[in-house]
Coordinates of C-alpha atoms and ligand atoms in Angstrom, one line a residue:
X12 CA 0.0 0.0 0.0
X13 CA 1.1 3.3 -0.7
X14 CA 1.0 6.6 1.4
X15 CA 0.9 10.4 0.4
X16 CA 3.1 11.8 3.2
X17 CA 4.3 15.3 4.0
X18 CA 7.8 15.5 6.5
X19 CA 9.8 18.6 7.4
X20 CA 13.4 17.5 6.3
X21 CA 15.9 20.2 7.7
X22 CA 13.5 23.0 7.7
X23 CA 11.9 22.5 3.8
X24 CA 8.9 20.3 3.6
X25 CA 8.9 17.2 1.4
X26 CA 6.0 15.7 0.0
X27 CA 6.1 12.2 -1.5
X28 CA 4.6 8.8 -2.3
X29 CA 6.1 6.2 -0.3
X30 CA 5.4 1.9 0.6
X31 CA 4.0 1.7 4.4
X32 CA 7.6 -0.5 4.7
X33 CA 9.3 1.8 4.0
X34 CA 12.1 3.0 6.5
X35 CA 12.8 6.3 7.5
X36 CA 16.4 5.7 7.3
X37 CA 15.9 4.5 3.8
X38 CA 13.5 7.8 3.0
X39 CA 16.3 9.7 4.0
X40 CA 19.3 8.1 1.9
X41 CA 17.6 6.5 -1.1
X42 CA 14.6 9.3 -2.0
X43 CA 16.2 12.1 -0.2
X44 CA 19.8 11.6 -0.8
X45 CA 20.5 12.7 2.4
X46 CA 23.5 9.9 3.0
X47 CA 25.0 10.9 6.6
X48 CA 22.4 8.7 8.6
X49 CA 24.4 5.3 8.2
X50 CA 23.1 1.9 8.8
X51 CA 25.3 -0.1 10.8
X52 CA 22.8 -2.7 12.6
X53 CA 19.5 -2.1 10.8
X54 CA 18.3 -3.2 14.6
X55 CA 18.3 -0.4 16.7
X56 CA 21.1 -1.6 18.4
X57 CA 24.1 0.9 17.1
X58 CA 22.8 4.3 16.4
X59 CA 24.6 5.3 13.4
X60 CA 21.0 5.9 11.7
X61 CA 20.0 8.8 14.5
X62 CA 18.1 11.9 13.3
X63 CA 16.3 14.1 15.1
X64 CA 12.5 13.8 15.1
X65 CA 10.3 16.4 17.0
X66 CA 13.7 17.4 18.2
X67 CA 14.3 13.4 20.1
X68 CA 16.3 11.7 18.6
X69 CA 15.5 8.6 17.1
X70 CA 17.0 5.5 15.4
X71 CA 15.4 6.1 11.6
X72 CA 16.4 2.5 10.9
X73 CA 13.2 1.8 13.2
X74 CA 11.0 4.3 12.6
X75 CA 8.9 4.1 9.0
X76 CA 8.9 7.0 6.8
X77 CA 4.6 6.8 7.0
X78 CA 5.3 7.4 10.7
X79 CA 7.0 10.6 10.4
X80 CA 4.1 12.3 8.5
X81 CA 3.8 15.9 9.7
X82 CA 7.1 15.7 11.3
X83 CA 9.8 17.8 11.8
X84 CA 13.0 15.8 11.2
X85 CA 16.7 16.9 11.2
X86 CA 19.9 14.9 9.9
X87 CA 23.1 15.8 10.3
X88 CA 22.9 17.7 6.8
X89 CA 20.1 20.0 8.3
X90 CA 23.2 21.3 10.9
X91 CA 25.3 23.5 9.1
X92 CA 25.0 26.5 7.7
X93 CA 27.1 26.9 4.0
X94 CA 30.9 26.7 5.1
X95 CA 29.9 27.0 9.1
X96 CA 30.1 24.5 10.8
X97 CA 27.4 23.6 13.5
X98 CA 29.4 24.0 17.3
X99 CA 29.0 20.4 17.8
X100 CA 30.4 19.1 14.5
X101 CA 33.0 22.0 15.1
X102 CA 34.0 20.7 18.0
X103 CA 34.1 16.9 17.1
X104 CA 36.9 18.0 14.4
X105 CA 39.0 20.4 16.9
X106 CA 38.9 17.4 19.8
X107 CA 39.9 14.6 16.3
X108 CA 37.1 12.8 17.9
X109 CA 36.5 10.3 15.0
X110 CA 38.7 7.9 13.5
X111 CA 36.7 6.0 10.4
X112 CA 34.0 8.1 10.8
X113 CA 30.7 6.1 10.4
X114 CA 29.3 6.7 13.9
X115 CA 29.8 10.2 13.8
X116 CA 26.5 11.4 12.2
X117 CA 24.9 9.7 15.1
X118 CA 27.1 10.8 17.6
X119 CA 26.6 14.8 16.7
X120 CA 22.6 14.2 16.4
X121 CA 22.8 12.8 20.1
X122 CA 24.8 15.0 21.1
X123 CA 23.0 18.2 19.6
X124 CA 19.8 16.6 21.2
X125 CA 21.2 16.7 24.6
X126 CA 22.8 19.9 24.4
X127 CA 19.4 22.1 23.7
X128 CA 17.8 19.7 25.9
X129 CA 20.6 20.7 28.6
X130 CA 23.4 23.1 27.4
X131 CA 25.5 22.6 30.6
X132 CA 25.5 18.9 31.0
X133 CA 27.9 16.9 33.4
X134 CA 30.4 14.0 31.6
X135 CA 28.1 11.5 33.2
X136 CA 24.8 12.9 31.4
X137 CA 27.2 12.9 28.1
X138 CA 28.0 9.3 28.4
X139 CA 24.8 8.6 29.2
X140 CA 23.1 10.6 26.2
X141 CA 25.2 8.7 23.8
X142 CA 24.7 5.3 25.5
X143 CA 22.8 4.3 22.2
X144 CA 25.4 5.3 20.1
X145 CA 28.8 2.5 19.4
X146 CA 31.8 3.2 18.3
X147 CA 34.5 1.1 17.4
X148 CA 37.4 3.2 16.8
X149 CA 37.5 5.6 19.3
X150 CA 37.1 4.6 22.5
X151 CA 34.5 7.1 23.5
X152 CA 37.2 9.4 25.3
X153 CA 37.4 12.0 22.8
X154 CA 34.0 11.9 21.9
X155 CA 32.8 12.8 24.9
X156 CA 35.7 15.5 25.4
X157 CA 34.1 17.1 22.1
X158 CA 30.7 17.2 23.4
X159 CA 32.0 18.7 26.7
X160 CA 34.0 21.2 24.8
X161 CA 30.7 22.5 23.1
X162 CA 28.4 22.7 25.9
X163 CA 31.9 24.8 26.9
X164 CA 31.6 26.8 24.0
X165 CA 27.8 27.8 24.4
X166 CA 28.4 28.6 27.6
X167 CA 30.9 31.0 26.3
X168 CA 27.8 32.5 24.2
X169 CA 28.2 30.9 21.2
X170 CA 25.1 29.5 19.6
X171 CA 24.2 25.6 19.7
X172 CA 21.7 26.3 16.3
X173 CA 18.4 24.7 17.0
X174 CA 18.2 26.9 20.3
X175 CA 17.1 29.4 18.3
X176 CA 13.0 28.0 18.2
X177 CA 11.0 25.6 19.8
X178 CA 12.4 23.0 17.9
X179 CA 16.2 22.0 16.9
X180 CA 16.7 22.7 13.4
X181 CA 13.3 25.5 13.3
X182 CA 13.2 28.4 11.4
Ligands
FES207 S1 21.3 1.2 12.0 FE1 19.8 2.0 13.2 S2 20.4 1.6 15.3 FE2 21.9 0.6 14.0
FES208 S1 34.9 6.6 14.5 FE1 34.8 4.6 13.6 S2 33.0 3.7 14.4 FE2 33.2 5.6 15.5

């Protein structure tokens, strides 16, 4: 069966025809072409698919793409802005907090969740907040150094976008 759905995809609506099995992990890379959700597991078990949905985020390797109808839904595309780099992504590449890079995507959209959720959080709440998210190159250490650096920076006043509304990634 097919579905007529409507999804707010880093701040531009998208309307399109789309199976009722159809992922929204697979939406989002195959119609979309929107490639930096990755699929590691395809179980929910590695988090290298997270987007945000309704600023949560979500594994979109679980979630179908009829499901996020009416949604607001931000991938790590929907982050910067031209040659600027989002805070958190700046961050990950000043701390060299990635090694082959396929868990990064998921790692930043975790991180960016908690830090609008809670700009000032403690290492513990870090480690916690990416609990969903593996990584087997890096041993987590720097990782979680990046995302204390850019709660750091916003402290400092710089702006975590998707702050700026209601919802991460809003207009
Ligand atoms: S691919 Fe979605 S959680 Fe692993
Ligand atoms: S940097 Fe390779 S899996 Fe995380």
């Amino acid at each position: 069966m097919m579905h007529d759905i409507r999804v707010k995809v880093n701040g531009q609506w998208v309307e399109a025809r789309v199976p009722s099995h159809r992922r929204l992990l697979d939406f989002l890379r195959d119609d979309l072409d929107l490639t930096g959700a990755k699929e590691g597991c395809g179980g929910g078990e590695c988090g290298a698919c997270t987007v945000l949905v309704e600023g949560e985020p979500v594994n979109a390797c679980l979630m179908l793409a009829v499901e996020a109808d009416g949604a607001d839904v931000i991938t790590v595309e929907g982050l910067a802005e031209g040659d600027c780099l989002d805070p958190v992504q700046e961050a990950f590449v000043e701390n060299s907090a990635l090694q082959c890079g396929y868990c990064i995507p998921g790692m930043v959209m975790s991180a960016k969740a908690l830090l609008v959720r809670n700009p000032s959080p403690t290492r513990g709440e870090v480690v916690e907040a990416i609990s969903g998210n593996l990584c087997r190159c890096t041993g987590y250490a720097r990782i979680v150094d990046a995302i204390m650096k850019a709660a750091q920076a916003e402290r400092a006043g710089r702006t975590v976008r998707g702050d700026e509304s209601s919802k991460p990634g809003g207009e």
